Amino acid sequence: MSHGRCGGVGLACVLILCVVGARPALGQQVSSAAVQRRVEALTRAVRARQLEDGSFRDPEAANWPVGHTALAVLGLRTAGVPANDRAVRDGAAYLARTRAEGRHGVYESGLRIMALESVDSARYAAEIEATAGYLIRAQQPSGGWSYGLSGRTDNSNTQFAILGLNSAALCGVTVPEIVWRRAGEYLAVGQNRDGGWGYQHGTASYGSMTAAGVAGLFICDLWLHVQRGRCGIYTDASRVANGLNWLAENFSVAVNPRRDATYKFYYLYALERAGAILARPRFGRHDWYREGAAHLTEQAAAGGGFASGGESDFLRDCFALLFLAKVNAPLLVLKAQWTGDWQPYRYDVRFLVNHVGRLLGQTLDWQIVPLDAPLDELMRAPILYLSGRGAGAWSEQETGRLKEYVEAGGFVLVEAAGGDAAFDRSVRAMMAQCFPEERLVRLPTDHPVYSSHFDIPPEQRPPLEAAMGPCWISVLYAPEGLSCEWDVADFEHVNSRMGVNVVAYVTGLQTLEGKLAEPVYYAPSAQPPQERGGAFTLGQVVHAGNWQPHKVAWRRVLEEVNAKAGLTVYSRPLPIRVDVESPFEAQVLYLTGVDELRLGPEARRALKLYLERGGFLFAEAACGSRRFDESFRALVRQVFPGQDLAELPLGHPLYEGGEPLPRVEYSIGAREQSPDLQRPMLEFLELNGRAALVYSRFDLSSAIDGHPCHRCPSILQPSAGRLALKIILYGLAS
């Protein structure tokens, strides 16, 4: 065996082969905050079990120190406890110096690898490789595992051996092909006719063993696929589909199905593994992670008593922590399921997301979702991925939802798998139908997406097209494909580096919210026909320099003014040509642009009169544009000779209204220019003792629009929205 740089290979996603009924409603409601509180309580409970030597001990079963320590360390790391935290550091050190080849050698060895891999796979590479060697030697001729090097095999030991070897393989340990093949054959032979698994071959099916069997089969298929190295070539998935049907038909989070309360928390951990590995938000009609999280948080709130035969308090706490912490891992990508060949490559997104998570040291997740799913579901991840092959036959509901998703601020990555010509034609036709005002344009090779994380050499940059705003992309299209290399975990290939760059471009590699957090996006409300009368108005100055780069942002701000300030404000900016139309139609004027700003003499005179007579103007450089910034400053000097913009001081009345701004979130592009930026950096022009003009050289509107520009000098949400609201309220009051 050999080990090398830890790769990005994750666990497998599943072909959706099992029959599922109509799309269910969301599961029991549980908030991200409630889950986090429970995770914190469980983290404290697990920490309390640590001894001076770094080990964690279960007072009800003290003869399993390596397994208990590994389970605790894995739980703490999954919950986000840093690797350099003393409890994690001491626990990992204990595991590194303590062998796990005794009575419970297989259980303990599998957990030992998973724990050390979660802490520092490079530092503990030798220990991980040696422990993987023990598991390989412990595999029985049947392909399964017992408690140690010999004995009768069972599906529980086999589960932990497979999970441990999977983690070892993630770190570059070579697990022989025959190990995966024999393990997969063992699980296939042991599957019952009802689709489930029991503890041993020939025993009745129940929940925890069926979840373990489903996950184990997929891991084996995954590594066999990677070792073959051919994208798009897979084994039959019908056995996994049968297991999924069993879990759907017998679903519960309150008991271990067909075992009642016995080993319930062990079952929940196995259920979470199966759901996460298969990227399934539901088993049948059941939203497993919401229902499970609701059950665990509600029982804790009711007194914390958990009934589960065969499990100690320590084991219950560890398994509950693993379930809840993984349940709330942020969603990075949703893979769209549509009416056609939507999954040419089975493992592409899973491998990419796992690789990005490893690069960031963060647990990230992904899921498969129908393209016509409710908008709330689609907005739970920053990237919607649409792949395909052959002629696309999207339904009207699917194309309608895609249009709605993009207009709400969503980002879509589309690829023609393998450069498929028929799919390419379908994509172009669909784009023309959904977005008649947009068109796909070839990205220049100096576009930031090519260097957002990896700086890809110009001659290697794959051709990409996009539907673009002035400083963002809403739809990115790869006509020659990217994901074949993701599918076989070839992360040295330029297409895999490009995948990481797309993620970095869209997210700025910022920390994402947990998947239970409610998505925040813009859904325009119906505009009452009578609202114009008596309403306050925001006017937007029309000019020749791309005067309306953000079409939605200020509608969002004005709706916030209506909702939070109790003012009647017209819900859309009123376009005003100040050289021929009176700016006094508006109580507040807004001016922005990307290109050089040029206003003629009449427009300049009208603005000067408007500001001198009590009007208020807010201006911003869209995309942080230097051309607009320089030309706007020149305009101010031209209109008000001898006066210049000054920094708006902290404590100014503008900053004091509305929600507090303890810290402003700036983009990477802004922080590259000024690393210490944390406070608002507005500028103003004072007339007659008041701030008549307020200016931001940092873009606010892209983030408010739902398309944050991470590479521009810009302000991110929620800071951008809060600051814009303060500016408008100050302008209306003044």
PDB file of C-alpha atoms in Angstrom, residues 469-645:
ATOM      1  CA  GLY A 469     -24.762  40.776 -15.664  1.00  0.00           C
ATOM      2  CA  PRO A 470     -22.229  43.604 -15.503  1.00  0.00           C
ATOM      3  CA  CYS A 471     -20.234  41.914 -12.729  1.00  0.00           C
ATOM      4  CA  TRP A 472     -21.761  38.507 -12.197  1.00  0.00           C
ATOM      5  CA  ILE A 473     -22.795  35.347 -13.991  1.00  0.00           C
ATOM      6  CA  SER A 474     -26.257  33.856 -13.571  1.00  0.00           C
ATOM      7  CA  VAL A 475     -25.843  30.896 -15.962  1.00  0.00           C
ATOM      8  CA  LEU A 476     -22.435  29.378 -16.726  1.00  0.00           C
ATOM      9  CA  TYR A 477     -22.312  26.860 -19.567  1.00  0.00           C
ATOM     10  CA  ALA A 478     -19.563  24.340 -20.384  1.00  0.00           C
ATOM     11  CA  PRO A 479     -20.334  23.212 -23.964  1.00  0.00           C
ATOM     12  CA  GLU A 480     -17.477  20.691 -23.978  1.00  0.00           C
ATOM     13  CA  GLY A 481     -18.194  19.360 -20.489  1.00  0.00           C
ATOM     14  CA  LEU A 482     -16.171  19.368 -17.262  1.00  0.00           C
ATOM     15  CA  SER A 483     -17.389  16.534 -15.099  1.00  0.00           C
ATOM     16  CA  CYS A 484     -15.972  13.340 -16.643  1.00  0.00           C
ATOM     17  CA  GLU A 485     -12.819  13.948 -14.601  1.00  0.00           C
ATOM     18  CA  TRP A 486     -14.845  14.692 -11.466  1.00  0.00           C
ATOM     19  CA  ASP A 487     -16.604  11.360 -11.911  1.00  0.00           C
ATOM     20  CA  VAL A 488     -13.324   9.425 -11.568  1.00  0.00           C
ATOM     21  CA  ALA A 489     -11.764  11.742  -8.964  1.00  0.00           C
ATOM     22  CA  ASP A 490      -8.997  12.989 -11.239  1.00  0.00           C
ATOM     23  CA  PHE A 491      -8.382  16.204  -9.361  1.00  0.00           C
ATOM     24  CA  GLU A 492      -5.131  17.040 -11.104  1.00  0.00           C
ATOM     25  CA  HIS A 493      -6.987  17.489 -14.402  1.00  0.00           C
ATOM     26  CA  VAL A 494      -7.719  21.036 -15.525  1.00  0.00           C
ATOM     27  CA  ASN A 495     -11.475  20.322 -15.650  1.00  0.00           C
ATOM     28  CA  SER A 496     -11.462  19.422 -11.958  1.00  0.00           C
ATOM     29  CA  ARG A 497      -9.515  22.551 -11.115  1.00  0.00           C
ATOM     30  CA  MET A 498     -12.065  24.457 -13.158  1.00  0.00           C
ATOM     31  CA  GLY A 499     -14.833  22.927 -11.031  1.00  0.00           C
ATOM     32  CA  VAL A 500     -13.147  24.210  -7.877  1.00  0.00           C
ATOM     33  CA  ASN A 501     -12.760  27.626  -9.499  1.00  0.00           C
ATOM     34  CA  VAL A 502     -16.478  27.790 -10.289  1.00  0.00           C
ATOM     35  CA  VAL A 503     -17.261  27.118  -6.623  1.00  0.00           C
ATOM     36  CA  ALA A 504     -14.753  29.757  -5.522  1.00  0.00           C
ATOM     37  CA  TYR A 505     -16.151  32.299  -7.991  1.00  0.00           C
ATOM     38  CA  VAL A 506     -19.761  31.797  -6.875  1.00  0.00           C
ATOM     39  CA  THR A 507     -19.230  31.541  -3.117  1.00  0.00           C
ATOM     40  CA  GLY A 508     -16.010  33.446  -2.536  1.00  0.00           C
ATOM     41  CA  LEU A 509     -15.175  30.396  -0.394  1.00  0.00           C
ATOM     42  CA  GLN A 510     -17.181  32.045   2.373  1.00  0.00           C
ATOM     43  CA  THR A 511     -18.629  29.944   5.197  1.00  0.00           C
ATOM     44  CA  LEU A 512     -22.106  28.782   4.186  1.00  0.00           C
ATOM     45  CA  GLU A 513     -25.126  28.451   6.452  1.00  0.00           C
ATOM     46  CA  GLY A 514     -26.342  25.031   7.560  1.00  0.00           C
ATOM     47  CA  LYS A 515     -28.882  23.301   5.357  1.00  0.00           C
ATOM     48  CA  LEU A 516     -31.647  23.771   7.931  1.00  0.00           C
ATOM     49  CA  ALA A 517     -31.362  27.565   7.676  1.00  0.00           C
ATOM     50  CA  GLU A 518     -34.245  29.139   5.796  1.00  0.00           C
ATOM     51  CA  PRO A 519     -33.075  30.486   2.415  1.00  0.00           C
ATOM     52  CA  VAL A 520     -33.219  34.243   1.937  1.00  0.00           C
ATOM     53  CA  TYR A 521     -34.084  35.410  -1.558  1.00  0.00           C
ATOM     54  CA  TYR A 522     -36.238  37.910  -3.390  1.00  0.00           C
ATOM     55  CA  ALA A 523     -39.757  37.003  -4.440  1.00  0.00           C
ATOM     56  CA  PRO A 524     -41.404  40.123  -5.879  1.00  0.00           C
ATOM     57  CA  SER A 525     -44.748  40.983  -4.401  1.00  0.00           C
ATOM     58  CA  ALA A 526     -47.703  42.062  -6.494  1.00  0.00           C
ATOM     59  CA  GLN A 527     -47.599  45.794  -7.079  1.00  0.00           C
ATOM     60  CA  PRO A 528     -50.860  47.534  -6.124  1.00  0.00           C
ATOM     61  CA  PRO A 529     -52.044  49.675  -9.042  1.00  0.00           C
ATOM     62  CA  GLN A 530     -52.808  52.616  -6.753  1.00  0.00           C
ATOM     63  CA  GLU A 531     -49.463  52.699  -4.933  1.00  0.00           C
ATOM     64  CA  ARG A 532     -48.035  55.627  -6.936  1.00  0.00           C
ATOM     65  CA  GLY A 533     -50.381  58.137  -5.374  1.00  0.00           C
ATOM     66  CA  GLY A 534     -48.962  59.701  -2.210  1.00  0.00           C
ATOM     67  CA  ALA A 535     -45.982  57.368  -2.060  1.00  0.00           C
ATOM     68  CA  PHE A 536     -42.408  58.424  -1.474  1.00  0.00           C
ATOM     69  CA  THR A 537     -40.364  57.877  -4.622  1.00  0.00           C
ATOM     70  CA  LEU A 538     -36.806  56.828  -5.349  1.00  0.00           C
ATOM     71  CA  GLY A 539     -35.711  58.234  -8.691  1.00  0.00           C
ATOM     72  CA  GLN A 540     -32.889  56.665 -10.691  1.00  0.00           C
ATOM     73  CA  VAL A 541     -30.812  58.928 -12.902  1.00  0.00           C
ATOM     74  CA  VAL A 542     -30.778  57.791 -16.534  1.00  0.00           C
ATOM     75  CA  HIS A 543     -27.488  58.326 -18.382  1.00  0.00           C
ATOM     76  CA  ALA A 544     -25.436  56.776 -21.190  1.00  0.00           C
ATOM     77  CA  GLY A 545     -22.996  54.826 -18.992  1.00  0.00           C
ATOM     78  CA  ASN A 546     -24.975  51.619 -18.295  1.00  0.00           C
ATOM     79  CA  TRP A 547     -27.297  53.382 -15.854  1.00  0.00           C
ATOM     80  CA  GLN A 548     -29.248  50.278 -14.672  1.00  0.00           C
ATOM     81  CA  PRO A 549     -26.806  47.404 -14.056  1.00  0.00           C
ATOM     82  CA  HIS A 550     -28.899  46.054 -11.161  1.00  0.00           C
ATOM     83  CA  LYS A 551     -32.532  45.603 -12.116  1.00  0.00           C
ATOM     84  CA  VAL A 552     -33.824  44.029  -8.900  1.00  0.00           C
ATOM     85  CA  ALA A 553     -31.687  45.265  -6.002  1.00  0.00           C
ATOM     86  CA  TRP A 554     -33.479  48.506  -5.255  1.00  0.00           C
ATOM     87  CA  ARG A 555     -36.907  46.930  -5.516  1.00  0.00           C
ATOM     88  CA  ARG A 556     -35.751  44.717  -2.654  1.00  0.00           C
ATOM     89  CA  VAL A 557     -34.521  47.699  -0.666  1.00  0.00           C
ATOM     90  CA  LEU A 558     -37.768  49.604  -1.206  1.00  0.00           C
ATOM     91  CA  GLU A 559     -39.837  46.630  -0.093  1.00  0.00           C
ATOM     92  CA  GLU A 560     -37.698  46.568   3.066  1.00  0.00           C
ATOM     93  CA  VAL A 561     -38.455  50.268   3.583  1.00  0.00           C
ATOM     94  CA  ASN A 562     -42.172  49.530   3.265  1.00  0.00           C
ATOM     95  CA  ALA A 563     -41.971  46.541   5.615  1.00  0.00           C
ATOM     96  CA  LYS A 564     -39.614  47.832   8.311  1.00  0.00           C
ATOM     97  CA  ALA A 565     -40.052  51.593   8.343  1.00  0.00           C
ATOM     98  CA  GLY A 566     -43.804  51.767   7.912  1.00  0.00           C
ATOM     99  CA  LEU A 567     -43.427  54.242   5.065  1.00  0.00           C
ATOM    100  CA  THR A 568     -45.400  54.132   1.834  1.00  0.00           C
ATOM    101  CA  VAL A 569     -42.710  53.951  -0.817  1.00  0.00           C
ATOM    102  CA  TYR A 570     -43.217  53.327  -4.505  1.00  0.00           C
ATOM    103  CA  SER A 571     -41.842  49.821  -5.008  1.00  0.00           C
ATOM    104  CA  ARG A 572     -39.701  50.509  -8.093  1.00  0.00           C
ATOM    105  CA  PRO A 573     -37.122  53.199  -8.840  1.00  0.00           C
ATOM    106  CA  LEU A 574     -38.570  55.845 -11.174  1.00  0.00           C
ATOM    107  CA  PRO A 575     -36.262  56.428 -14.201  1.00  0.00           C
ATOM    108  CA  ILE A 576     -35.556  60.171 -14.540  1.00  0.00           C
ATOM    109  CA  ARG A 577     -33.627  61.968 -17.288  1.00  0.00           C
ATOM    110  CA  VAL A 578     -32.645  64.941 -15.183  1.00  0.00           C
ATOM    111  CA  ASP A 579     -31.800  67.063 -18.235  1.00  0.00           C
ATOM    112  CA  VAL A 580     -35.420  66.946 -19.487  1.00  0.00           C
ATOM    113  CA  GLU A 581     -37.439  65.672 -16.485  1.00  0.00           C
ATOM    114  CA  SER A 582     -37.713  67.237 -13.059  1.00  0.00           C
ATOM    115  CA  PRO A 583     -35.637  65.453 -10.399  1.00  0.00           C
ATOM    116  CA  PHE A 584     -38.047  66.896  -7.839  1.00  0.00           C
ATOM    117  CA  GLU A 585     -40.440  64.067  -8.786  1.00  0.00           C
ATOM    118  CA  ALA A 586     -38.373  61.979  -6.349  1.00  0.00           C
ATOM    119  CA  GLN A 587     -37.607  62.496  -2.684  1.00  0.00           C
ATOM    120  CA  VAL A 588     -34.344  60.563  -3.145  1.00  0.00           C
ATOM    121  CA  LEU A 589     -32.214  60.155  -6.278  1.00  0.00           C
ATOM    122  CA  TYR A 590     -30.029  57.136  -7.023  1.00  0.00           C
ATOM    123  CA  LEU A 591     -27.147  57.175  -9.483  1.00  0.00           C
ATOM    124  CA  THR A 592     -24.966  54.246 -10.488  1.00  0.00           C
ATOM    125  CA  GLY A 593     -23.090  52.850 -13.449  1.00  0.00           C
ATOM    126  CA  VAL A 594     -20.272  50.675 -14.685  1.00  0.00           C
ATOM    127  CA  ASP A 595     -18.869  52.821 -17.482  1.00  0.00           C
ATOM    128  CA  GLU A 596     -17.613  56.388 -17.521  1.00  0.00           C
ATOM    129  CA  LEU A 597     -20.287  58.830 -16.318  1.00  0.00           C
ATOM    130  CA  ARG A 598     -21.017  61.716 -18.663  1.00  0.00           C
ATOM    131  CA  LEU A 599     -23.747  64.252 -17.874  1.00  0.00           C
ATOM    132  CA  GLY A 600     -24.382  67.298 -20.046  1.00  0.00           C
ATOM    133  CA  PRO A 601     -24.687  70.888 -18.808  1.00  0.00           C
ATOM    134  CA  GLU A 602     -28.481  70.742 -18.347  1.00  0.00           C
ATOM    135  CA  ALA A 603     -28.272  67.546 -16.289  1.00  0.00           C
ATOM    136  CA  ARG A 604     -25.481  68.973 -14.128  1.00  0.00           C
ATOM    137  CA  ARG A 605     -27.453  72.174 -13.471  1.00  0.00           C
ATOM    138  CA  ALA A 606     -30.572  70.178 -12.569  1.00  0.00           C
ATOM    139  CA  LEU A 607     -28.648  68.006 -10.092  1.00  0.00           C
ATOM    140  CA  LYS A 608     -27.015  71.043  -8.489  1.00  0.00           C
ATOM    141  CA  LEU A 609     -30.367  72.788  -8.044  1.00  0.00           C
ATOM    142  CA  TYR A 610     -31.970  69.597  -6.696  1.00  0.00           C
ATOM    143  CA  LEU A 611     -29.300  69.108  -4.027  1.00  0.00           C
ATOM    144  CA  GLU A 612     -29.131  72.780  -3.026  1.00  0.00           C
ATOM    145  CA  ARG A 613     -32.911  72.868  -2.530  1.00  0.00           C
ATOM    146  CA  GLY A 614     -33.012  69.933  -0.125  1.00  0.00           C
ATOM    147  CA  GLY A 615     -32.832  66.878  -2.382  1.00  0.00           C
ATOM    148  CA  PHE A 616     -30.730  63.823  -1.537  1.00  0.00           C
ATOM    149  CA  LEU A 617     -28.572  61.753  -3.903  1.00  0.00           C
ATOM    150  CA  PHE A 618     -27.017  58.346  -3.261  1.00  0.00           C
ATOM    151  CA  ALA A 619     -24.459  57.127  -5.786  1.00  0.00           C
ATOM    152  CA  GLU A 620     -22.462  53.904  -5.999  1.00  0.00           C
ATOM    153  CA  ALA A 621     -19.858  52.492  -8.322  1.00  0.00           C
ATOM    154  CA  ALA A 622     -21.506  49.354  -9.691  1.00  0.00           C
ATOM    155  CA  CYS A 623     -19.072  46.427  -9.537  1.00  0.00           C
ATOM    156  CA  GLY A 624     -16.665  48.805  -7.794  1.00  0.00           C
ATOM    157  CA  SER A 625     -15.961  50.205 -11.270  1.00  0.00           C
ATOM    158  CA  ARG A 626     -12.871  52.406 -11.381  1.00  0.00           C
ATOM    159  CA  ARG A 627     -14.115  54.134 -14.554  1.00  0.00           C
ATOM    160  CA  PHE A 628     -17.339  55.167 -12.852  1.00  0.00           C
ATOM    161  CA  ASP A 629     -15.552  56.114  -9.630  1.00  0.00           C
ATOM    162  CA  GLU A 630     -13.100  58.459 -11.335  1.00  0.00           C
ATOM    163  CA  SER A 631     -15.752  60.060 -13.525  1.00  0.00           C
ATOM    164  CA  PHE A 632     -18.187  60.525 -10.621  1.00  0.00           C
ATOM    165  CA  ARG A 633     -15.568  62.303  -8.516  1.00  0.00           C
ATOM    166  CA  ALA A 634     -14.817  64.532 -11.489  1.00  0.00           C
ATOM    167  CA  LEU A 635     -18.551  65.292 -11.795  1.00  0.00           C
ATOM    168  CA  VAL A 636     -18.767  66.347  -8.122  1.00  0.00           C
ATOM    169  CA  ARG A 637     -15.807  68.702  -8.544  1.00  0.00           C
ATOM    170  CA  GLN A 638     -17.377  70.108 -11.709  1.00  0.00           C
ATOM    171  CA  VAL A 639     -20.814  70.712 -10.144  1.00  0.00           C
ATOM    172  CA  PHE A 640     -19.489  71.988  -6.812  1.00  0.00           C
ATOM    173  CA  PRO A 641     -16.114  73.628  -7.491  1.00  0.00           C
ATOM    174  CA  GLY A 642     -13.847  73.788  -4.476  1.00  0.00           C
ATOM    175  CA  GLN A 643     -15.712  71.023  -2.667  1.00  0.00           C
ATOM    176  CA  ASP A 644     -14.700  67.390  -2.462  1.00  0.00           C
ATOM    177  CA  LEU A 645     -16.106  64.174  -1.104  1.00  0.00           C
TER     178      LEU A 645
END
